[in-house]
C-alpha atoms as a printed R data frame, in Angstrom:
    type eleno elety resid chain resno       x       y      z
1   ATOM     1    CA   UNK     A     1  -2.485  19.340 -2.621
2   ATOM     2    CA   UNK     A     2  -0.407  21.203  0.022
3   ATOM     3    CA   UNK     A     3  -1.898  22.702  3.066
4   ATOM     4    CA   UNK     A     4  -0.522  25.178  5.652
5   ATOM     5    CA   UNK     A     5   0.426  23.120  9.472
6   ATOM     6    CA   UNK     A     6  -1.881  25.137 11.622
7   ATOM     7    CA   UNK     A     7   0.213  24.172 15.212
8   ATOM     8    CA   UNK     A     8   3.049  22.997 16.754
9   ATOM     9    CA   UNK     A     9   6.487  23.848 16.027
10  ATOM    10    CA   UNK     A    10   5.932  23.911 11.981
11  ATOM    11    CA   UNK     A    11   2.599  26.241 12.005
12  ATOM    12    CA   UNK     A    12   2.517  28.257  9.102
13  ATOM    13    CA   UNK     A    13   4.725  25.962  7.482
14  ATOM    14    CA   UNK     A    14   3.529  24.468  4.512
15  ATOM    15    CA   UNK     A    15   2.660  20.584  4.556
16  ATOM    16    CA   UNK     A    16   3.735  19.365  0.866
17  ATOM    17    CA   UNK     A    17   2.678  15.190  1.803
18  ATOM    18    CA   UNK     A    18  -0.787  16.287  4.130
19  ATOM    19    CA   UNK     A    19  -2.624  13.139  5.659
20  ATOM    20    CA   UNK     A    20  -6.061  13.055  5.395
21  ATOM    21    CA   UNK     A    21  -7.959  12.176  8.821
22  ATOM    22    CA   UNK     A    22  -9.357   9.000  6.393
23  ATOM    23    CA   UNK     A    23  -6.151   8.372  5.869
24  ATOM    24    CA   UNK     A    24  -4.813   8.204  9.187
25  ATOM    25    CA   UNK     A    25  -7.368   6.141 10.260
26  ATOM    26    CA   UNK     A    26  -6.842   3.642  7.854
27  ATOM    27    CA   UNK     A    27  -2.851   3.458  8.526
28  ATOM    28    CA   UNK     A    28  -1.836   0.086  9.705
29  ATOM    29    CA   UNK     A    29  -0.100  -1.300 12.115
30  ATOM    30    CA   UNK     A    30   3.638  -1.548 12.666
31  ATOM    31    CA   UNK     A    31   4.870  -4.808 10.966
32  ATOM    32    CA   UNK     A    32   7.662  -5.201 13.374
33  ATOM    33    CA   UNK     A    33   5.643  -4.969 16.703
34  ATOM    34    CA   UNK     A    34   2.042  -4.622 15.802
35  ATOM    35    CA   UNK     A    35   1.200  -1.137 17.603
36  ATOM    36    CA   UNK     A    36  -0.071   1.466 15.502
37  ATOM    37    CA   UNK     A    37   2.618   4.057 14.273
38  ATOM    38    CA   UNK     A    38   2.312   7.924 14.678
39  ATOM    39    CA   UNK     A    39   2.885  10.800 12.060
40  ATOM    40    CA   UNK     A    40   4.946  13.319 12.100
41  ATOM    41    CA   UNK     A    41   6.083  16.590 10.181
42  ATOM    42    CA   UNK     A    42   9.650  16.041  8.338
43  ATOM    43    CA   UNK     A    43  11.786  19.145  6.919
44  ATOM    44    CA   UNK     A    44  11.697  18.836  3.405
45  ATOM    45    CA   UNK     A    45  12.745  22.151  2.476
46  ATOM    46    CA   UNK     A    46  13.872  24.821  5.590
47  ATOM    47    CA   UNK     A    47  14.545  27.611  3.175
48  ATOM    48    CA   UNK     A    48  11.240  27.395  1.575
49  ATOM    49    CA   UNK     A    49   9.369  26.256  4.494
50  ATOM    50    CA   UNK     A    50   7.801  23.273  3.871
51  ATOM    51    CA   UNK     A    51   7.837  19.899  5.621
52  ATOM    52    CA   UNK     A    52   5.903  16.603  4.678
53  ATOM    53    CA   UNK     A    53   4.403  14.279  7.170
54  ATOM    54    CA   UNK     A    54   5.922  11.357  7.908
55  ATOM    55    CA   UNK     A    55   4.650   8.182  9.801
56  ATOM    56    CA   UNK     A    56   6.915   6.381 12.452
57  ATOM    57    CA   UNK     A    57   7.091   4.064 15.035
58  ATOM    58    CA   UNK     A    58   7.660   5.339 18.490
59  ATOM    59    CA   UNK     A    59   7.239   1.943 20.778
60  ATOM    60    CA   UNK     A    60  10.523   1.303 23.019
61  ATOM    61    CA   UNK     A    61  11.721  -2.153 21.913
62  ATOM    62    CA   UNK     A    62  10.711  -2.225 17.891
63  ATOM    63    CA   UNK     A    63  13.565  -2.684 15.944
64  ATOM    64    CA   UNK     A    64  12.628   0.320 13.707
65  ATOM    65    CA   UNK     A    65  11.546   2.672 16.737
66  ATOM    66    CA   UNK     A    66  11.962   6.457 15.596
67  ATOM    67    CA   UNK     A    67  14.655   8.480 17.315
68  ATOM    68    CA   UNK     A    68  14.021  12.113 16.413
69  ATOM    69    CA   UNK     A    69  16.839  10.989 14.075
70  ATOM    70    CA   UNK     A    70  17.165  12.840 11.072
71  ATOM    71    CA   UNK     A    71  15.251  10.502  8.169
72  ATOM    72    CA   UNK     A    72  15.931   7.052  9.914
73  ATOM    73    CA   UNK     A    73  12.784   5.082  9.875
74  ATOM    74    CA   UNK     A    74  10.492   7.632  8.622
75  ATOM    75    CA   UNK     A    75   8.382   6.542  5.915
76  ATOM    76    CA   UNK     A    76   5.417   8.640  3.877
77  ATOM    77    CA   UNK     A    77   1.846   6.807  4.484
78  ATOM    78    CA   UNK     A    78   1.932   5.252  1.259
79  ATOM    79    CA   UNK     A    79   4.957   3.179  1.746
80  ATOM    80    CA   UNK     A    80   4.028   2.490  5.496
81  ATOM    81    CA   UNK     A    81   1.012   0.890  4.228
82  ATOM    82    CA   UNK     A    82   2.673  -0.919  1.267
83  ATOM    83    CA   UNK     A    83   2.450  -4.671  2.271
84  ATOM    84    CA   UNK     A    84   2.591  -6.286 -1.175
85  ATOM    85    CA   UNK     A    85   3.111  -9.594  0.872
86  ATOM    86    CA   UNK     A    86   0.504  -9.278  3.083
87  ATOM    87    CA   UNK     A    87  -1.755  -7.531  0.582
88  ATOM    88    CA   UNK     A    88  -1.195 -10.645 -1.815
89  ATOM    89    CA   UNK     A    89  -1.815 -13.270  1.137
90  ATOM    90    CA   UNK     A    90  -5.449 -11.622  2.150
91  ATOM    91    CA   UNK     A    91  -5.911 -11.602 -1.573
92  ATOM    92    CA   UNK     A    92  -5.823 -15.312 -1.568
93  ATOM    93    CA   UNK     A    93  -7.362 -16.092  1.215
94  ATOM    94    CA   UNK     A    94 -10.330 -13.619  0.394
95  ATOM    95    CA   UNK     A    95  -9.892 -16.471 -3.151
96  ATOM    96    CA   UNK     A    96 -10.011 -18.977 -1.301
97  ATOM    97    CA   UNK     A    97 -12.987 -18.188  0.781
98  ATOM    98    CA   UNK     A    98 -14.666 -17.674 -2.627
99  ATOM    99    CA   UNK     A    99 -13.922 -21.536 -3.551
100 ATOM   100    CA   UNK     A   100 -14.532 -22.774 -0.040
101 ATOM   101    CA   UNK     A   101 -17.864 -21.201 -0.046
102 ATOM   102    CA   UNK     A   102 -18.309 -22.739 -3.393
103 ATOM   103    CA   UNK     A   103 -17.550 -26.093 -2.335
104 ATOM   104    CA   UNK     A   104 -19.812 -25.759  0.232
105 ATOM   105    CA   UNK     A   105 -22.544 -24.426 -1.279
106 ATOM   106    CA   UNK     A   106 -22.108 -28.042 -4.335
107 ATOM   107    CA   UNK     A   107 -21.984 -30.102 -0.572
108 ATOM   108    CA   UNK     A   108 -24.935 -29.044  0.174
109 ATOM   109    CA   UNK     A   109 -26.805 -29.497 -3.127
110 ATOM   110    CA   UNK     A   110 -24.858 -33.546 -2.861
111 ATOM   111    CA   UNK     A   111 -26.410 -33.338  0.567
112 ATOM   112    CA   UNK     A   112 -29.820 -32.756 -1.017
113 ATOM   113    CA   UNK     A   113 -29.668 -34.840 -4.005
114 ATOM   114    CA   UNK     A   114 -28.287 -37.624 -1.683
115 ATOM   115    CA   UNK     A   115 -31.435 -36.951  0.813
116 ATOM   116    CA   UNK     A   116 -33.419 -37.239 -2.059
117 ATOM   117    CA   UNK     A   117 -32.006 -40.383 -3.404
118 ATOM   118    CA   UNK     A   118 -32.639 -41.637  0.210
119 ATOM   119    CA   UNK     A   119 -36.341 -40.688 -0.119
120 ATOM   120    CA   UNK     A   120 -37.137 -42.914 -3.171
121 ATOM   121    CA   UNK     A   121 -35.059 -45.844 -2.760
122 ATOM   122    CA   UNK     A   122 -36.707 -46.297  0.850
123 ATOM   123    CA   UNK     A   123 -40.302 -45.281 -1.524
124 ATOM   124    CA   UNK     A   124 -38.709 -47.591 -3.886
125 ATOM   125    CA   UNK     A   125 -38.166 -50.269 -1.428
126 ATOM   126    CA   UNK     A   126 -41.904 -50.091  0.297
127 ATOM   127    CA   UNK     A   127 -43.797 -50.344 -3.451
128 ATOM   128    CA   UNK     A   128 -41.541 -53.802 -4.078
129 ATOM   129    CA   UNK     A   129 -42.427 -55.060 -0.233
130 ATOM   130    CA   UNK     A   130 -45.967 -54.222 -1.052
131 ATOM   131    CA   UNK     A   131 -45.574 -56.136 -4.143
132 ATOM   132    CA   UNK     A   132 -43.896 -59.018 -3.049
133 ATOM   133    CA   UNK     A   133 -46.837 -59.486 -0.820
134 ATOM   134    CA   UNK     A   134 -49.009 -59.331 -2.790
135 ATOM   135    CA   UNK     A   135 -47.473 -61.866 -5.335
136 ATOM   136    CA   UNK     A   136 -47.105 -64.622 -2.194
137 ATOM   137    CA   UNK     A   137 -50.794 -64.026 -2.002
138 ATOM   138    CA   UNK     A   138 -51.271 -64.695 -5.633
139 ATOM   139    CA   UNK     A   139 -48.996 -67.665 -5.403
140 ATOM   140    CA   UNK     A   140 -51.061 -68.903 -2.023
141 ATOM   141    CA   UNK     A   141 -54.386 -68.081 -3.809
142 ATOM   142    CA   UNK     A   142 -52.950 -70.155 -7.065
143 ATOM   143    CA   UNK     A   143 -51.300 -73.232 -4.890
144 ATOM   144    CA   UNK     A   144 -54.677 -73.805 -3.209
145 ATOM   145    CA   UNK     A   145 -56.988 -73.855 -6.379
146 ATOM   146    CA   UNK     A   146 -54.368 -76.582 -7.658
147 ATOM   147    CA   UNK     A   147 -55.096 -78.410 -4.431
């Protein structure tokens, strides 16, 4: 999975770590100061040629800013992007949008069955007016034929 650096200072070299353009896209951001890294070709092997690219952080002021030092602060994409912290903390809150959508979704349905309730006690509550009523007109109608 090796391909041949085409410019710069390394061309013709051969690239034994290349990044994929999807792959650069999808690096993220610094986790000491937020800006987006760069990569760059390492020497992995002079004799042989071959160098490996590398991602680093070249923003004045982060504590791990890259200083064309040999290997300090150079990491390959797949540990840059390694954030088993903050991997595990979108994981549970991507969980817990799952329940709170649940929970909302069962508030709703209370909200409905509760509307509902609403709906026949207050139908409830205009048959028994109706019929008390009409039982004090019985109870008139009865009172006067005893009179």
């Amino acid at each position: 999975m090796s391909e041949i650096v085409k410019s710069g200072p390394f061309e013709g070299w051969t690239d034994i770590m290349p990044i994929t353009e999807t792959a650069e896209k999808k690096l993220r951001p610094c986790i000491f100061c937020g800006r987006m890294p760069e990569t760059i070709y390492a020497v992995f092997s002079f004799p042989r040629r071959e160098v490996c690219t590398q991602v680093v952080c070249r923003h004045k002021g982060c504590p791990i800013e890259y200083f064309e030092t040999p290997m300090l602060w150079m990491f390959s994409v797949m540990a840059w992007n390694t954030r088993p912290i903050e991997d595990a903390q979108a994981a549970r809150i991507v969980e817990l949008e799952k329940e709170l959508e649940q929970m909302r979704t069962a508030a709703l349905g209370y909200c409905e069955l509760a509307r509902r309730l609403q709906e026949s006690l207050d139908e409830s509550e205009r048959y028994w007016d109706k019929a008390l009523v009409e039982a004090r007109k019985l109870t008139e109608n009865v009172e006067r034929k005893m009179r």
